[in-house]
Coordinates of C-alpha atoms in Angstrom, one line a residue:
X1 CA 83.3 153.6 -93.3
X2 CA 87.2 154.4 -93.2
X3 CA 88.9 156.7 -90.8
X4 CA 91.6 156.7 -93.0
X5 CA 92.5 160.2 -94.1
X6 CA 92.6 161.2 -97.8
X7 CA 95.8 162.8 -99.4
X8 CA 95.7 163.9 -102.7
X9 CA 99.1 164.7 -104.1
X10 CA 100.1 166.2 -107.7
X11 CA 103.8 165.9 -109.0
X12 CA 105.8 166.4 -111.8
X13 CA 109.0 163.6 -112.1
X14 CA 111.6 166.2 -112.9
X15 CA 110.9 168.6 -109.5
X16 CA 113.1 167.5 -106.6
X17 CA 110.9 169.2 -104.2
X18 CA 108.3 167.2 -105.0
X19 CA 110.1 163.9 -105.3
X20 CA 111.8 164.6 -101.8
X21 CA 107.5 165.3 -100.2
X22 CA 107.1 162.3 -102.1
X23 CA 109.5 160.2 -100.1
X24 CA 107.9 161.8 -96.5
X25 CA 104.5 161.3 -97.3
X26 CA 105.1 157.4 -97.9
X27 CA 106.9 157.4 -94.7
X28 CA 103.6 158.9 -93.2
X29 CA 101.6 156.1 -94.8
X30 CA 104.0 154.0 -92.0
X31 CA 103.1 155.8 -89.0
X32 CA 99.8 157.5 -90.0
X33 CA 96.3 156.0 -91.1
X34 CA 96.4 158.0 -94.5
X35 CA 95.6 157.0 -98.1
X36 CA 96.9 159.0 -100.5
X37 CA 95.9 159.4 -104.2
X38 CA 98.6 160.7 -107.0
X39 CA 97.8 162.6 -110.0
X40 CA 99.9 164.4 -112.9
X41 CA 101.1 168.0 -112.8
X42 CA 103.5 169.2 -115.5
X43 CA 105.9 172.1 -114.6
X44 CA 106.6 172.4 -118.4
X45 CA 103.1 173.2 -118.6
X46 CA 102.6 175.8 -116.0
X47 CA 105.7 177.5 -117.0
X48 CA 104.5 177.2 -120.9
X49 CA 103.3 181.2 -121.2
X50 CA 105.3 182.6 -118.2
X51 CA 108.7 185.0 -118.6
X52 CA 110.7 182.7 -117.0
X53 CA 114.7 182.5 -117.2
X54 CA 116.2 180.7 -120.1
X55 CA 118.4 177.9 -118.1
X56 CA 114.9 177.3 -116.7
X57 CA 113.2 177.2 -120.0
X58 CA 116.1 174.4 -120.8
X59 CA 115.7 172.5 -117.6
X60 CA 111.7 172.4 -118.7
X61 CA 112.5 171.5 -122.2
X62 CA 112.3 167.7 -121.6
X63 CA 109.7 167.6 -119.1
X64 CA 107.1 167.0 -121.6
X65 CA 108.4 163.5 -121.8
X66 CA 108.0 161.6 -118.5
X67 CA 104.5 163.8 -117.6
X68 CA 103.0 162.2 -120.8
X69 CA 104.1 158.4 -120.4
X70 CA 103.0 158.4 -116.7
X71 CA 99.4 160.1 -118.2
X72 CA 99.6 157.6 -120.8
X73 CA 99.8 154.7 -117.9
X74 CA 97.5 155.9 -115.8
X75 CA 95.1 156.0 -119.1
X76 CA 95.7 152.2 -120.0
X77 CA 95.6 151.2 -116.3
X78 CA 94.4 153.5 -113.7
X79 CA 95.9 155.8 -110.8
X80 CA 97.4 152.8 -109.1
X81 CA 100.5 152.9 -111.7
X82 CA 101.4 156.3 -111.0
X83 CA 103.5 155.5 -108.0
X84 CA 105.8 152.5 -109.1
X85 CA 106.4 154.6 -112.5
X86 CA 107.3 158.1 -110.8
X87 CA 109.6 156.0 -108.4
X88 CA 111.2 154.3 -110.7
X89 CA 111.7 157.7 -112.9
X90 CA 112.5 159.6 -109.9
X91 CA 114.9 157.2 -108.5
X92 CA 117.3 157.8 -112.3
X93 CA 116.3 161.3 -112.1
X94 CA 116.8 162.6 -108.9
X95 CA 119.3 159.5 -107.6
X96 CA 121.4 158.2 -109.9
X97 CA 121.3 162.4 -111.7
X98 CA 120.7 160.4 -115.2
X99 CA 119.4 163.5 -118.0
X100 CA 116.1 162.4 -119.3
X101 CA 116.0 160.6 -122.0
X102 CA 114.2 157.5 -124.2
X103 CA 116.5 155.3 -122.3
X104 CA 115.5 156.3 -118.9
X105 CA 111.6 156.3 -119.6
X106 CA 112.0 152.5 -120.8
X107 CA 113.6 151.8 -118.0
X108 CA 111.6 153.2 -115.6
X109 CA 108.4 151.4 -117.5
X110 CA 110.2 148.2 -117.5
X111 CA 111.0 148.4 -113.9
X112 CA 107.1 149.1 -113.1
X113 CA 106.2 146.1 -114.7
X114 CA 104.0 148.2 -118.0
X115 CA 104.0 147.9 -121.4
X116 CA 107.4 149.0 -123.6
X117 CA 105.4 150.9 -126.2
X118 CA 104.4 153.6 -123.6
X119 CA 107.9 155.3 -123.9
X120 CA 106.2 156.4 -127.7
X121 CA 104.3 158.7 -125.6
X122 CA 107.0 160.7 -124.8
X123 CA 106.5 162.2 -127.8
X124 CA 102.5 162.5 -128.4
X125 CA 101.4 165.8 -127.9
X126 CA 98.2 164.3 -128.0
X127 CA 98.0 163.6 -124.7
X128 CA 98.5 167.2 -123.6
X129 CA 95.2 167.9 -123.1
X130 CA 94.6 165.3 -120.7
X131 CA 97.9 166.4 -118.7
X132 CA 96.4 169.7 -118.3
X133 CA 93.1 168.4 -117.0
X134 CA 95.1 166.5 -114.7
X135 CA 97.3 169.5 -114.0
X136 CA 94.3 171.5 -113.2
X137 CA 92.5 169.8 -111.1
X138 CA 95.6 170.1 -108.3
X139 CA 96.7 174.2 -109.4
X140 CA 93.2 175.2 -109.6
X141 CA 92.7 174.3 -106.2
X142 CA 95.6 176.2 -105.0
X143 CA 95.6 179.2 -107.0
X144 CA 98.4 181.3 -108.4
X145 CA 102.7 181.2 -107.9
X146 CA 103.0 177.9 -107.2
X147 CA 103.9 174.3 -108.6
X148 CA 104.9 170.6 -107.2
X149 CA 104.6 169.5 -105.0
X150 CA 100.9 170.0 -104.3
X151 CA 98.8 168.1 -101.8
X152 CA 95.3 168.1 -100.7
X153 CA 94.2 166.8 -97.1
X154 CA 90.7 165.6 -97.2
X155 CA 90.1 168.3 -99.9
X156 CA 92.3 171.5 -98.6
X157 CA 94.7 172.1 -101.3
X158 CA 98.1 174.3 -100.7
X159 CA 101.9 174.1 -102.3
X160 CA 104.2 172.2 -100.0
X161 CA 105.1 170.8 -97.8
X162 CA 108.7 172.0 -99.3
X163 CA 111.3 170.1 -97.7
X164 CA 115.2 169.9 -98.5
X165 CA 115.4 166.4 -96.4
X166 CA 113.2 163.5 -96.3
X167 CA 111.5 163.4 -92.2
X168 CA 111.5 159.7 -91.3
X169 CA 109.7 157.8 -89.2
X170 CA 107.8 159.8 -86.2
X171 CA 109.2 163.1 -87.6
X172 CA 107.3 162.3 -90.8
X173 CA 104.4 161.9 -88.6
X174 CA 104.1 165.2 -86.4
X175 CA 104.8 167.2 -90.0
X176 CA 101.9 165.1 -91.0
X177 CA 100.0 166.4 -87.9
X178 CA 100.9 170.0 -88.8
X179 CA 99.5 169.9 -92.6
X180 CA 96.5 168.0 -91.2
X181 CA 96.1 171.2 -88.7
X182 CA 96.3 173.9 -90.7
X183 CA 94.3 172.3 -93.6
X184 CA 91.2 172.4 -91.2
X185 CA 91.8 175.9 -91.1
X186 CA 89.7 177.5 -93.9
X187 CA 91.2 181.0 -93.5
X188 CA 95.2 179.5 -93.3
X189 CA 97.5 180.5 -96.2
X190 CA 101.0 180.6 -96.0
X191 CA 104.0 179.6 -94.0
X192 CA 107.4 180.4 -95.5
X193 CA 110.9 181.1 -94.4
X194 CA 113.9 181.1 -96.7
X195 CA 115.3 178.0 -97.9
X196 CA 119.3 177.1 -96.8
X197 CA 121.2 174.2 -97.4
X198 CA 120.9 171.4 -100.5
X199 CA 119.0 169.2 -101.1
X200 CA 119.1 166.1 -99.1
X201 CA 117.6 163.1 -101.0
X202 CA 119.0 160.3 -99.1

């Protein structure tokens, strides 16, 4: 039996927030016995029927894209691809600012070793159906209001951590401590405090 503990964590490529609790939870697997599990969420989707600003409705418009081809991957070869392709999408996105486009998503399948003709499913709406399954099984857990990232800790689901840094090391490690605490908590909500600064994604 493992005492490893189990993180599952839902993310879209084009949200910074969740790229940036990306980055800190695989600096937890470094200092913490924790497995963690990723899975699709698309913002695009979740923002689909909502009144939602227009430069927001543009910044979604290409989202579609990347959410599909990493479905699409993990369809032809299982969870375990999910990681390599949404850091090498979120290292042109989020990194190197690059717009998304056809060029980006081959490069990012090229540099995760997969096949060239999943960048075609940027396009197939076809696989929309199995984004929202994969969508739902993170948001439904969580509720309303929120997005990416999402993580749940040995099946407690909440929104966040939201970071504007990346902890490292031991830091990563005691905010670990501190989800892992309040997810045992079955009445435990909400933390918040307003947001200052930019984002940090170094």
């Amino acid at each position: 039996m493992s005492d490893k503990t189990n993180a599952d964590f839902w993310f879209d490529p084009l949200c910074p927030f969740a790229w940036i609790t990306s980055r800190w939870i695989l600096e937890v697997e470094q200092v913490r016995d924790i497995e963690v599990t990723w899975h699709v969420m698309s913002l695009a989707y979740l923002n689909q029927d909502k009144d939602i600003p227009d430069d927001y409705r543009e910044m979604l418009r290409p989202a579609w894209g990347p959410v599909r081809v990493c479905l699409a991957a993990e369809q032809r070869h299982g969870r375990q691809v999910l990681l390599p392709l949404y850091t090498a999408m979120g290292k042109r996105i989020h990194l190197e600012q690059q717009p998304i486009s056809r060029e980006l998503i081959a490069a990012a399948v090229a540099e995760a070793g997969l096949e060239a003709d999943l960048v075609d499913a940027m396009d197939d709406s076809s696989l929309d159906e199995a984004v929202a399954r994969s969508h739902h099984e993170g948001m439904d857990q969580v509720g309303d209001d929120v997005g990416t990232p999402t993580i749940a800790i040995e099946g407690a689901a909440f929104f966040g951590p939201v970071l504007s840094s990346i902890p490292r090391g031991e830091e990563a490690g005691q905010l670990w401590d501190g989800c892992v605490a309040v997810a045992k908590v079955p009445y435990f909500y909400e933390l918040k405090r307003s947001r200052t600064g930019e984002l940090d994604f170094s």
